[in-house]
Coordinates of C-alpha atoms in Angstrom, one line a residue:
Chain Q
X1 CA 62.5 21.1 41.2
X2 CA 65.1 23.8 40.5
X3 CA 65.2 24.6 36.6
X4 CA 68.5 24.4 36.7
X5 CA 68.5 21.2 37.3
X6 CA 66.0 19.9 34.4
X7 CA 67.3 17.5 32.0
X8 CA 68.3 19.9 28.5
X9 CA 66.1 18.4 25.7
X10 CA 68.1 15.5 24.3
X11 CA 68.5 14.2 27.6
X12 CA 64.7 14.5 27.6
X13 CA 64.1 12.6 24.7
X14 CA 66.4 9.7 25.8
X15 CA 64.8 9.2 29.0
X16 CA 63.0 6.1 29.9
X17 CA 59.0 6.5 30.9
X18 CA 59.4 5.2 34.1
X19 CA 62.4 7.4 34.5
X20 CA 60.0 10.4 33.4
X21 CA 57.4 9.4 35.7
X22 CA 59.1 9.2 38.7
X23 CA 60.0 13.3 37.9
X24 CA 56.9 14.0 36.8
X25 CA 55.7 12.2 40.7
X26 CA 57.7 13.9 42.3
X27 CA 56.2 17.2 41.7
X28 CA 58.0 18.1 38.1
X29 CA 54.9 20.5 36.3
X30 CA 56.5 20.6 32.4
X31 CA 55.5 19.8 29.3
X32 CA 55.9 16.6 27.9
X33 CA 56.3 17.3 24.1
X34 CA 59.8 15.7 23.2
X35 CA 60.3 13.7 26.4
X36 CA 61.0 10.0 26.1
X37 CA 61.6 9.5 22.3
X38 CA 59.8 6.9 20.5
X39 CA 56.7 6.2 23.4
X40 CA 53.4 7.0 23.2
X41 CA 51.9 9.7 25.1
X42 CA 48.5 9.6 26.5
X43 CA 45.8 12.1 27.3
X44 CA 44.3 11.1 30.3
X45 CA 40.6 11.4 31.6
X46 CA 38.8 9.8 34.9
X47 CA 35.5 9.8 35.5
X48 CA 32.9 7.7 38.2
X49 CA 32.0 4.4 37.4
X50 CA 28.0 5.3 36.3
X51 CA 29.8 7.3 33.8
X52 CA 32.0 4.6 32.3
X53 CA 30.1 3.0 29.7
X54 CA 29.2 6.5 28.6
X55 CA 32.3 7.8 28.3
X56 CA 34.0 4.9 26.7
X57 CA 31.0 4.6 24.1
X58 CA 31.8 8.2 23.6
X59 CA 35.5 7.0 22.8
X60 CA 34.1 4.2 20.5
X61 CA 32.2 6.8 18.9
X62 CA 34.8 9.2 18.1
X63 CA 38.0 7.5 17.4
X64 CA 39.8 9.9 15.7
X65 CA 39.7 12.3 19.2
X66 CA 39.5 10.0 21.4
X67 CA 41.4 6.6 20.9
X68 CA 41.4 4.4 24.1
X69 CA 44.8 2.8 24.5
X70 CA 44.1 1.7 28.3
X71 CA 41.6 1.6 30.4
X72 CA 42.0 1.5 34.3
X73 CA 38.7 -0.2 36.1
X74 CA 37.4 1.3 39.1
X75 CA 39.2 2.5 41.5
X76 CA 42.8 0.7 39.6
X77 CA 46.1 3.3 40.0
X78 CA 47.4 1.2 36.7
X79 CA 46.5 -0.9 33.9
X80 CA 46.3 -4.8 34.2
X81 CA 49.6 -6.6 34.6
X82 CA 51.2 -7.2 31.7
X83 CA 49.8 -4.0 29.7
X84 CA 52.5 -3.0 27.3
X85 CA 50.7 0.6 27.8
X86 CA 50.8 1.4 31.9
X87 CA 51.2 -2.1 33.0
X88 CA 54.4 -1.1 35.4
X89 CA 54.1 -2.2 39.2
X90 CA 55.1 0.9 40.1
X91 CA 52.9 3.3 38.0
X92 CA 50.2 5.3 39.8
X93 CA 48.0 7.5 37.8
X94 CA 47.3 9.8 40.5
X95 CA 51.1 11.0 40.6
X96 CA 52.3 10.3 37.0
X97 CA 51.0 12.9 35.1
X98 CA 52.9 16.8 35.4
X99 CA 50.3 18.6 35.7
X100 CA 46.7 17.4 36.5
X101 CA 42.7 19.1 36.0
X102 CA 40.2 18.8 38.5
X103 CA 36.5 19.4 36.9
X104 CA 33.7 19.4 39.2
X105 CA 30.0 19.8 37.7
X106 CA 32.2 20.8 34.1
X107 CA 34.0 23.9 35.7
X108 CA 38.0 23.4 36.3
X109 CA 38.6 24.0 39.9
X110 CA 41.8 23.2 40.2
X111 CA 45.3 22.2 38.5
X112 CA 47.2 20.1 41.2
X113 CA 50.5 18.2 40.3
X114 CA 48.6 15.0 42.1
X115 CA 45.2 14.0 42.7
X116 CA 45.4 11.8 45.4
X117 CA 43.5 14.6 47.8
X118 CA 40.6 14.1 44.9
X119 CA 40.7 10.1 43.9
X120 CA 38.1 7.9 44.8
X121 CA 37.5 4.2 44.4
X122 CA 34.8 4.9 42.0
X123 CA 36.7 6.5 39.5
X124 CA 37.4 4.5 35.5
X125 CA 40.4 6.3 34.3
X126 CA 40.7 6.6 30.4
X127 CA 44.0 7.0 28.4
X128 CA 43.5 7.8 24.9
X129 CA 46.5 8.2 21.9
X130 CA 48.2 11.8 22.0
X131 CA 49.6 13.1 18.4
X132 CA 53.2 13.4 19.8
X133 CA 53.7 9.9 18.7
X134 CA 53.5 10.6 14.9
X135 CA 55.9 13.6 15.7
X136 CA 58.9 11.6 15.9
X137 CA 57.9 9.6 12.4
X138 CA 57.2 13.3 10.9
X139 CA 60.8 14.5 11.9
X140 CA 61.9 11.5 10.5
X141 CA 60.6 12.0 7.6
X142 CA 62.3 16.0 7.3
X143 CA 58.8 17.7 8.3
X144 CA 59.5 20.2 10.4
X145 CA 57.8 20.9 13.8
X146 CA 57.4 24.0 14.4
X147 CA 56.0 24.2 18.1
X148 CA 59.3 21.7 19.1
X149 CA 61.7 24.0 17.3
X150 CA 59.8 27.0 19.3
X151 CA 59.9 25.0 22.5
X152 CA 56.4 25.6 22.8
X153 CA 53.1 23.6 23.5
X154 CA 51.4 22.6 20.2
X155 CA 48.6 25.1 19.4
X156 CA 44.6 23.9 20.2
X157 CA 41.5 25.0 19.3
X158 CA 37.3 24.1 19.8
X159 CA 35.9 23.8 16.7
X160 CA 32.6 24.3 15.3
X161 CA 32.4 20.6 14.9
X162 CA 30.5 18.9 17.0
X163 CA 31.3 14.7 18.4
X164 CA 29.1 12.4 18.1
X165 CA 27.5 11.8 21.6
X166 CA 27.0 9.2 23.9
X167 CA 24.0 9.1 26.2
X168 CA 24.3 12.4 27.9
X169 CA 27.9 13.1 27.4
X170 CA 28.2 15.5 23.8
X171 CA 30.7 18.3 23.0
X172 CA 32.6 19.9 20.0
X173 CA 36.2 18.4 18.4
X174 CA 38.9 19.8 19.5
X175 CA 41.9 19.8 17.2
X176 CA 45.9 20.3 17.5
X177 CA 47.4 22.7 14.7
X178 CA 51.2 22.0 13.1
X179 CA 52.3 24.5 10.4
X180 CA 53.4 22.1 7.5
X181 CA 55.2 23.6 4.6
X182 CA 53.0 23.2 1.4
X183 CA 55.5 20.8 -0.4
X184 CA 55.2 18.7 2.8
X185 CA 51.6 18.7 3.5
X186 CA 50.9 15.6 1.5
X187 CA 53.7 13.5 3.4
X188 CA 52.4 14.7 6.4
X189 CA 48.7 13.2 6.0
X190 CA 50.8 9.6 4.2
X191 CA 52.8 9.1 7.9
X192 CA 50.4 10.4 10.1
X193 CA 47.6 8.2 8.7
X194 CA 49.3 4.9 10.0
X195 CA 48.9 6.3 13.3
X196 CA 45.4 5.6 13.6
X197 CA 45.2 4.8 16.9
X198 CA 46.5 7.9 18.0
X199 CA 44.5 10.5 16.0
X200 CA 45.6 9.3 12.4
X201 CA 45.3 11.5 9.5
X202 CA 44.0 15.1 9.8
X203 CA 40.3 15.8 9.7
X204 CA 41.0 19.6 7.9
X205 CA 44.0 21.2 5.9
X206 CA 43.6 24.8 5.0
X207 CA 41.3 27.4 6.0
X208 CA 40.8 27.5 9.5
X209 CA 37.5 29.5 9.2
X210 CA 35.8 26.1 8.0
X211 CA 36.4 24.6 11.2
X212 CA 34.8 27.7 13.4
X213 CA 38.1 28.7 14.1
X214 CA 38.7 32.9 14.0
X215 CA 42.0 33.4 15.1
X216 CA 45.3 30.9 14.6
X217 CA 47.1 33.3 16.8
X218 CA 44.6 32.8 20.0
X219 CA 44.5 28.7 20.9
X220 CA 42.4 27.5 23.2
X221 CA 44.5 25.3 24.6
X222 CA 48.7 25.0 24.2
X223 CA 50.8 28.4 22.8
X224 CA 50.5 30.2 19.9
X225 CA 51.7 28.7 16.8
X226 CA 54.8 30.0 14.6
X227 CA 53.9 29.7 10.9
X228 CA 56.4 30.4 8.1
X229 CA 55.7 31.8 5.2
X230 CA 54.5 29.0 2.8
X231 CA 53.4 27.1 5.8
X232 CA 49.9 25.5 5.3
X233 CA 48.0 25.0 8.9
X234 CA 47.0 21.0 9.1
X235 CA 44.5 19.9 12.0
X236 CA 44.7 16.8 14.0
X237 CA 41.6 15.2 16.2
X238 CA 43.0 16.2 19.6
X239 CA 43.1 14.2 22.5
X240 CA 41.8 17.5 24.8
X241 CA 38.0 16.8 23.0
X242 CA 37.2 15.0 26.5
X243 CA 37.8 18.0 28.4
X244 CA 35.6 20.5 25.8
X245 CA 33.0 17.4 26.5
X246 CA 33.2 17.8 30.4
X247 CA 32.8 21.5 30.1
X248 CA 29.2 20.8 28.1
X249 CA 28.0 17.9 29.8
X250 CA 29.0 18.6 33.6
X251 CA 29.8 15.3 35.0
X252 CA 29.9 15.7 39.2
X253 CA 33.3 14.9 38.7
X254 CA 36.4 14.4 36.3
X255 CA 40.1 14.4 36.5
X256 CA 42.4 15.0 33.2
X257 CA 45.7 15.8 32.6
X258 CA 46.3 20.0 31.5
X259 CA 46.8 20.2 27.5
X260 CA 50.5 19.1 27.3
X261 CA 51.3 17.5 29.9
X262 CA 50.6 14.2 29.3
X263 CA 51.4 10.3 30.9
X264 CA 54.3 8.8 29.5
X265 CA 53.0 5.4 28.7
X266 CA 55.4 2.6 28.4
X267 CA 53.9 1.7 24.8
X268 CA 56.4 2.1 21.8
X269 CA 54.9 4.4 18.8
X270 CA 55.2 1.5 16.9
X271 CA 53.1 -0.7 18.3
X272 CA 50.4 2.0 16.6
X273 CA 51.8 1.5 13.2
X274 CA 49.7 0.3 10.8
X275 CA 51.2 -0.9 7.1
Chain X
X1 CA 10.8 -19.2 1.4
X2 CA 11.2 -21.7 -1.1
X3 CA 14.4 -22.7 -1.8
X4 CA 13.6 -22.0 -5.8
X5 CA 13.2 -18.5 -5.2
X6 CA 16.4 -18.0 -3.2
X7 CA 18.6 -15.5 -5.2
X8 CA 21.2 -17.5 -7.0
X9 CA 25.0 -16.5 -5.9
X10 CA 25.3 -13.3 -8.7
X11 CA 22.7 -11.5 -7.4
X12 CA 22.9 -12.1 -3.6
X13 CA 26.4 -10.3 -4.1
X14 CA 24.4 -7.2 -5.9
X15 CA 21.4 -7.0 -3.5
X16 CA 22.0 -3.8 -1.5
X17 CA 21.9 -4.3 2.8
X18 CA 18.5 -2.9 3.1
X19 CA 17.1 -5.5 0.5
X20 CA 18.8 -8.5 2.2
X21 CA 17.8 -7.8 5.6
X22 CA 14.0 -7.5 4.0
X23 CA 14.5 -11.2 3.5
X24 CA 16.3 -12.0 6.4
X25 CA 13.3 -10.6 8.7
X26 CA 11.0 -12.8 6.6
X27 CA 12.3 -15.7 7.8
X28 CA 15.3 -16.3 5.4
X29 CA 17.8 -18.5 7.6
X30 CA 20.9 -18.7 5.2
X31 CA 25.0 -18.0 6.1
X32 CA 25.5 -14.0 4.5
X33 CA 28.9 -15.2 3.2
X34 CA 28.9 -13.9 -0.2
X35 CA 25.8 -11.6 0.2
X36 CA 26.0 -7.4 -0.7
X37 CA 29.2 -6.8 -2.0
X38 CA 31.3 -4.1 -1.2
X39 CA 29.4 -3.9 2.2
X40 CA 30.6 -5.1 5.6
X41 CA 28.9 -7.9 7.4
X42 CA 28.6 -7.5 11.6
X43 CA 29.1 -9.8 14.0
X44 CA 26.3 -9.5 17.2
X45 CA 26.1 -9.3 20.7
X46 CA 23.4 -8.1 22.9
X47 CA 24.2 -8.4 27.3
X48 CA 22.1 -6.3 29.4
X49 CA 22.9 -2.7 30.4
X50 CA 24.3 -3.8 33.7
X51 CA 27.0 -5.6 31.5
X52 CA 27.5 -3.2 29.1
X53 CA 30.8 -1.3 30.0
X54 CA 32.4 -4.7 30.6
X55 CA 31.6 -5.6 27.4
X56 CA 32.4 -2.6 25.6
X57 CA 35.5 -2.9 27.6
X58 CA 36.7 -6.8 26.5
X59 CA 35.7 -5.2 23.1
X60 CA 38.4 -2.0 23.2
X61 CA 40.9 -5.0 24.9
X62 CA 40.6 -7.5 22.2
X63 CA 40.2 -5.5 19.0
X64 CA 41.3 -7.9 16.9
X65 CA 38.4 -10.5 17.9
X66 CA 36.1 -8.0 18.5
X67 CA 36.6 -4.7 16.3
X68 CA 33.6 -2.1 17.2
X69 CA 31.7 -0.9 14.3
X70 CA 28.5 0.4 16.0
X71 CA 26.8 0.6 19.9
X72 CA 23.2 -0.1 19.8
X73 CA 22.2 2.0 23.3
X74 CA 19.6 0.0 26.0
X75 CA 16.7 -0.7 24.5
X76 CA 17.7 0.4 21.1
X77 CA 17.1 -1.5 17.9
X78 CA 19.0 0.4 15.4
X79 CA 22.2 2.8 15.8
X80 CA 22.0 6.3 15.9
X81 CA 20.4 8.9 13.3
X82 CA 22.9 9.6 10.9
X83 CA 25.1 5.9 11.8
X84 CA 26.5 4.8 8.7
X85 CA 26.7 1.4 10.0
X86 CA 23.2 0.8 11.0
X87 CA 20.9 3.6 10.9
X88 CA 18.7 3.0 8.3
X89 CA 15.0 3.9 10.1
X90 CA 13.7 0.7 8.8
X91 CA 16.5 -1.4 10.4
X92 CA 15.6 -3.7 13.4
X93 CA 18.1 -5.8 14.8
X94 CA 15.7 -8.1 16.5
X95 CA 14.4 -9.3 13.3
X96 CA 17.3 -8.5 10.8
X97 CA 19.8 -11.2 11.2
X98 CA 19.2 -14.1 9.6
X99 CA 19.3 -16.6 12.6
X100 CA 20.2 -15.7 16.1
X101 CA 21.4 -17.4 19.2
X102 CA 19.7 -17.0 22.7
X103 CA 22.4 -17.5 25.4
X104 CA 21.0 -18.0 29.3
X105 CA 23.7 -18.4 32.2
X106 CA 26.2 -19.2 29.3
X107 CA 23.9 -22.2 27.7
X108 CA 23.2 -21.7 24.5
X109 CA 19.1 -22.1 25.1
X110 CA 17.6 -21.6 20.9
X111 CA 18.4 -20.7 17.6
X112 CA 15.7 -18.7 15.9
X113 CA 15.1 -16.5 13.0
X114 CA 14.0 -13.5 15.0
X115 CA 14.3 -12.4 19.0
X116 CA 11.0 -10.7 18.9
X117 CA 10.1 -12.8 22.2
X118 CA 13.1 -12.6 23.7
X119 CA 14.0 -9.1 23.9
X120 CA 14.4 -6.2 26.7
X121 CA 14.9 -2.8 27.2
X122 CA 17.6 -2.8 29.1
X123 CA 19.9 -5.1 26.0
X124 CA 22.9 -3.1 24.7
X125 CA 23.6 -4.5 21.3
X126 CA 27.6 -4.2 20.0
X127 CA 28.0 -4.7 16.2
X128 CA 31.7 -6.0 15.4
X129 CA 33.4 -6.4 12.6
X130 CA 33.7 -9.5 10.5
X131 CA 36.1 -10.7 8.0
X132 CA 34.2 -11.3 5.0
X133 CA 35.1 -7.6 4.5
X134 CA 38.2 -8.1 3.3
X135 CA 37.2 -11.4 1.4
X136 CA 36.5 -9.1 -1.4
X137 CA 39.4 -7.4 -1.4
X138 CA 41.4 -10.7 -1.4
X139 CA 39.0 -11.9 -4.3
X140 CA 40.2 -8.6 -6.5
X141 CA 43.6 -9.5 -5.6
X142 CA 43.5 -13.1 -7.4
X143 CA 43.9 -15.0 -3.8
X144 CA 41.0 -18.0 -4.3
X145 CA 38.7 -18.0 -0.9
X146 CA 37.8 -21.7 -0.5
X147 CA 34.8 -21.4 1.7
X148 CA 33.5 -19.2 -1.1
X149 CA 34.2 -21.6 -4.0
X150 CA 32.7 -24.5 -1.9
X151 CA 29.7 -22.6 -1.2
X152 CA 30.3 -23.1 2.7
X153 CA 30.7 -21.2 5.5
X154 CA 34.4 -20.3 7.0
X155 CA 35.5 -22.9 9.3
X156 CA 36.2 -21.2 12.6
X157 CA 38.1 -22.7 15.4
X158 CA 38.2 -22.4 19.5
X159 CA 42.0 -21.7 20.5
X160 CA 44.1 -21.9 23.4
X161 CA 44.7 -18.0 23.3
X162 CA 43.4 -16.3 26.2
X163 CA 41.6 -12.8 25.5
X164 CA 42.9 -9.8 27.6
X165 CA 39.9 -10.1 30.8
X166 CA 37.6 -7.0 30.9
X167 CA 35.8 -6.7 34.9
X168 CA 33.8 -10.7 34.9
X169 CA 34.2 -11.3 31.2
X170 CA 36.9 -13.5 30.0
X171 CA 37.2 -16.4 28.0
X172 CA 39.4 -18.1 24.4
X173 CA 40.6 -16.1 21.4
X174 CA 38.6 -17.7 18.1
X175 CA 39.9 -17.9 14.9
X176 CA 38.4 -18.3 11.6
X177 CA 40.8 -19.9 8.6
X178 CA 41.2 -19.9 4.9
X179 CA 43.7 -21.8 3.4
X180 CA 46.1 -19.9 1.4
X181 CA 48.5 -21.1 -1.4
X182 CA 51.3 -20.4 -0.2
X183 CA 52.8 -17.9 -2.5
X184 CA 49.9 -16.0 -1.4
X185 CA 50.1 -16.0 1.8
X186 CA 52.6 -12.4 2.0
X187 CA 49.5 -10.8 -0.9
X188 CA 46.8 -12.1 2.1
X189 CA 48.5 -10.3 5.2
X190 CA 49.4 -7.4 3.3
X191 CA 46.1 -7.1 2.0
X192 CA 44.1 -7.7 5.2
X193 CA 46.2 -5.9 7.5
X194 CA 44.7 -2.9 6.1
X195 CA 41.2 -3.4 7.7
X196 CA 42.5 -3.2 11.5
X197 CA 38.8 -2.5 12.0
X198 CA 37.6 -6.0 10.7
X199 CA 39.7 -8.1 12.2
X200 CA 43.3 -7.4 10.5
X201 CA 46.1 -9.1 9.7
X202 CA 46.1 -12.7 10.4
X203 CA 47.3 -13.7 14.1
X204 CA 48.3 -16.7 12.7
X205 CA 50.0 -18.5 9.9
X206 CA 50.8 -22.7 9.5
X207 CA 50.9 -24.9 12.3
X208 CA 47.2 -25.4 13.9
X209 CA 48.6 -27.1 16.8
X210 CA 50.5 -23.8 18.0
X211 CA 47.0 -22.6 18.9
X212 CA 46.1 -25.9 20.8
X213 CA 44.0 -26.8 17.4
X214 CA 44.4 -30.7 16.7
X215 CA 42.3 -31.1 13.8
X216 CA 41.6 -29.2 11.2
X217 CA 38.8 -30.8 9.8
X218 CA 36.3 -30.4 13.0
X219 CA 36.2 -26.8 13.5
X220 CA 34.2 -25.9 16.6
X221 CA 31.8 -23.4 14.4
X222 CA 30.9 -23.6 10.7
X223 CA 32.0 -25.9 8.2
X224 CA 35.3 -28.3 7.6
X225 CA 37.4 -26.0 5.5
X226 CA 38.8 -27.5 2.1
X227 CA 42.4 -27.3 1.9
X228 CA 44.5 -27.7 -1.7
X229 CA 47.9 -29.3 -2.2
X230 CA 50.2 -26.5 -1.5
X231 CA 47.6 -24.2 1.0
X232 CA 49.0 -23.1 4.5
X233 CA 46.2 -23.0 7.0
X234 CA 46.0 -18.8 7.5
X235 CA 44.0 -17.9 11.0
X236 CA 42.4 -14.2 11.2
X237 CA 40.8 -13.1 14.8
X238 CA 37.0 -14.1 14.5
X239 CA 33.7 -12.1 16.2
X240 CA 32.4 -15.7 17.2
X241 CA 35.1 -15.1 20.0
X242 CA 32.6 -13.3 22.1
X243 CA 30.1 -16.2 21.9
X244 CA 33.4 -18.3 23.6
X245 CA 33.4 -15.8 26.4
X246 CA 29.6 -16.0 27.0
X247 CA 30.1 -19.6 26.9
X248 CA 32.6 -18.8 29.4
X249 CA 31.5 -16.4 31.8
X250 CA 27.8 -17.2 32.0
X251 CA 26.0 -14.3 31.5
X252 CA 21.9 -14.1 32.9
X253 CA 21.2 -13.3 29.2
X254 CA 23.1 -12.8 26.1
X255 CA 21.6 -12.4 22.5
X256 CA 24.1 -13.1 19.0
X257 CA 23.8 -14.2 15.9
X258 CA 24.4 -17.5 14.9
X259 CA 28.0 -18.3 12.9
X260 CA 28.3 -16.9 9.3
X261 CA 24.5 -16.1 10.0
X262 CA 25.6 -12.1 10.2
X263 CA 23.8 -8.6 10.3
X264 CA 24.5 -6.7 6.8
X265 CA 25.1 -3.6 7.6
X266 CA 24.9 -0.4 5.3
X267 CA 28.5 0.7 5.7
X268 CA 30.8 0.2 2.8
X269 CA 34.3 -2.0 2.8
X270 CA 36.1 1.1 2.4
X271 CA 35.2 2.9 5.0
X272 CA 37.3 0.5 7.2
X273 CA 40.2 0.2 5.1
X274 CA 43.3 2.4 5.8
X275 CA 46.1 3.2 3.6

């Protein structure tokens, strides 16, 4: 698509998901911070049935990273009728996503902006909460964030951390980093802990040393952050832990989306709202 | 044991998990309503490992019913090292629940104190949350639970709810109820709604018939409730709802406890509450 021709921001954020999909299908490779105001986001991950239990177990396990909001069964393009997450008859999860990773034996081979060369019948396709959803609740609130006013992709790191594992599938959290001014940081954790089901509260504030991270400046995932002075760095579980798990544990095969570029579900944010 | 040297009603609510389940694996067959307070009681369901992911799956589809607090892998009888929930190196859960239910082809075949002689390697056990967690909380909060004061179990009810399907598995939502006065019914959601990870907020409040219940006074599991001039029947999601979908989709083998009989476990109340 000629960039020309890309919706400016607001006209991102107004979009319906479907609307955002059928872009995104139709070959569109962007970023989806910002898009479709209001619905949840959704990292994705897809993985052979033999692998299933495992993998979900290792969701169970390690909610705060990895909350499931769907799941597809084998070989499904979409969630079951009538799932208020990706229930639309004409979703198709090998097309939907931006931008897509193909992991064979836990090295990335490829980012494609399909997968239907790589799908097979045999694949269980996770979708699990992104933290984009408590970032329209946040600017409500008059927290600024900083990697939306930069137009950039939220900042990511490995940490030292490690998941808990599920039979062979283990790996270290992976965590998304928003500057919050000091005054703010305490209104940050109050909103983004009724968002449990899309990474909830933070699991650090402060000193990213503690956390095995060296450098703010170098992510691992996403762009650099932009921290102004009195900014405190806050760390959210981040949805990307699946894909530092499929780099340790090798799986034959996995599919995910790139950091960023997520699926639009068709889920309101608050339907993940807790009192 | 003798009923004279039962604990009396004080100190079953001091005794700490580990203690209780000592009992239990004696032979104690008594409800655990009331029993270690300030720590959550589990609901239990063992299918084989061939089952396992659909399981897990109905279980991340129908978290209200069935809220996962802990995975027991094939074969295992405790959680993982480390598992707040269950992973005290003494724990066994073939012996620690106080009576048990041994499901073949969906009939529901004994009830014993222990499953010593029934049990397999390949059994994946699922420990989900029950509601007597936030009974305590509701007690602090000057709400009267009538089950309690009548020294009964919760009366728990079949409904004509369906549960989201997950691959074969599929069957009724199941409710459990406590009447509420109804002044105190606003204090009762608020206050349970913030344990999603014990069942929640009700999914019902007043008229019994709106979930195909006719009478009141012969629930399907436990005892008749005991309702006071001025209570409005109050219906929370219940963990007997998997023992419906076994009933329903006929598993080769399926393991539980028996209603109100539950595992203690060794995680707190708190730990499941959120702000």
């Amino acid at each position: 698509m000629d960039v020309q021709t890309l919706p400016d921001q607001a006209a991102r954020a107004r979009m319906s998901p479907a609307q955002a999909r059928a872009l995104f299908a139709t070959g569109l490779e962007v970023p989806t911070t910002g898009w479709c105001a209001g619905y949840a986001q959704a990292n994705l991950i897809s993985v052979p049935n033999a692998l299933a239990f495992d993998m979900l177990l290792f969701a169970t396990r390690n909610p705060k990273p990895c909350p499931v909001l769907e799941v597809l069964e084998a070989g499904c393009v979409r969630g079951p009728e009538g799932s208020p997450v990706y229930g639309d008859p004409g979703a198709d999860i090998r097309v939907d996503v931006p931008r897509y990773r193909v992991w064979r034996h836990g090295e990335l081979v490829e980012e494609v902006p399909d997968v239907l060369d790589h799908w097979r019948d045999d694949l269980v396709t996770f979708l699990l909460g992104c933290s984009f959803t408590f970032e329209h609740p946040m600017l409500e609130a008059g927290i600024p964030v900083r990697h939306l006013d930069a137009g950039r992709n939220v900042a990511m790191y490995r940490t030292s951390r490690r998941c808990a594992p599920a039979g062979d599938l283990t790996g270290p959290l992976v965590v998304s980093m928003r500057p919050v001014p000091a005054g703010q940081v305490a209104d940050a954790v109050r909103i983004t802990s009724r968002y449990p089901a899309v990474h909830g509260a933070p699991v650090h504030i402060g000193d990213p040393a503690a956390l095995g991270i060296d450098d703010l400046s170098t992510p691992d995932f996403g762009d650099a952050p932009t921290l102004q002075d009195g900014d405190v760095p806050v760390f959210w579980a981040c949805g990307v832990t699946p894909q530092a798990m499929v780099l340790e544990s090798r799986p034959e095969i996995a599919i995910t989306h790139a950091p960023g570029f997520m699926l639009v579900t068709d889920a309101r944010d608050a339907l993940y709202a807790v009192p």
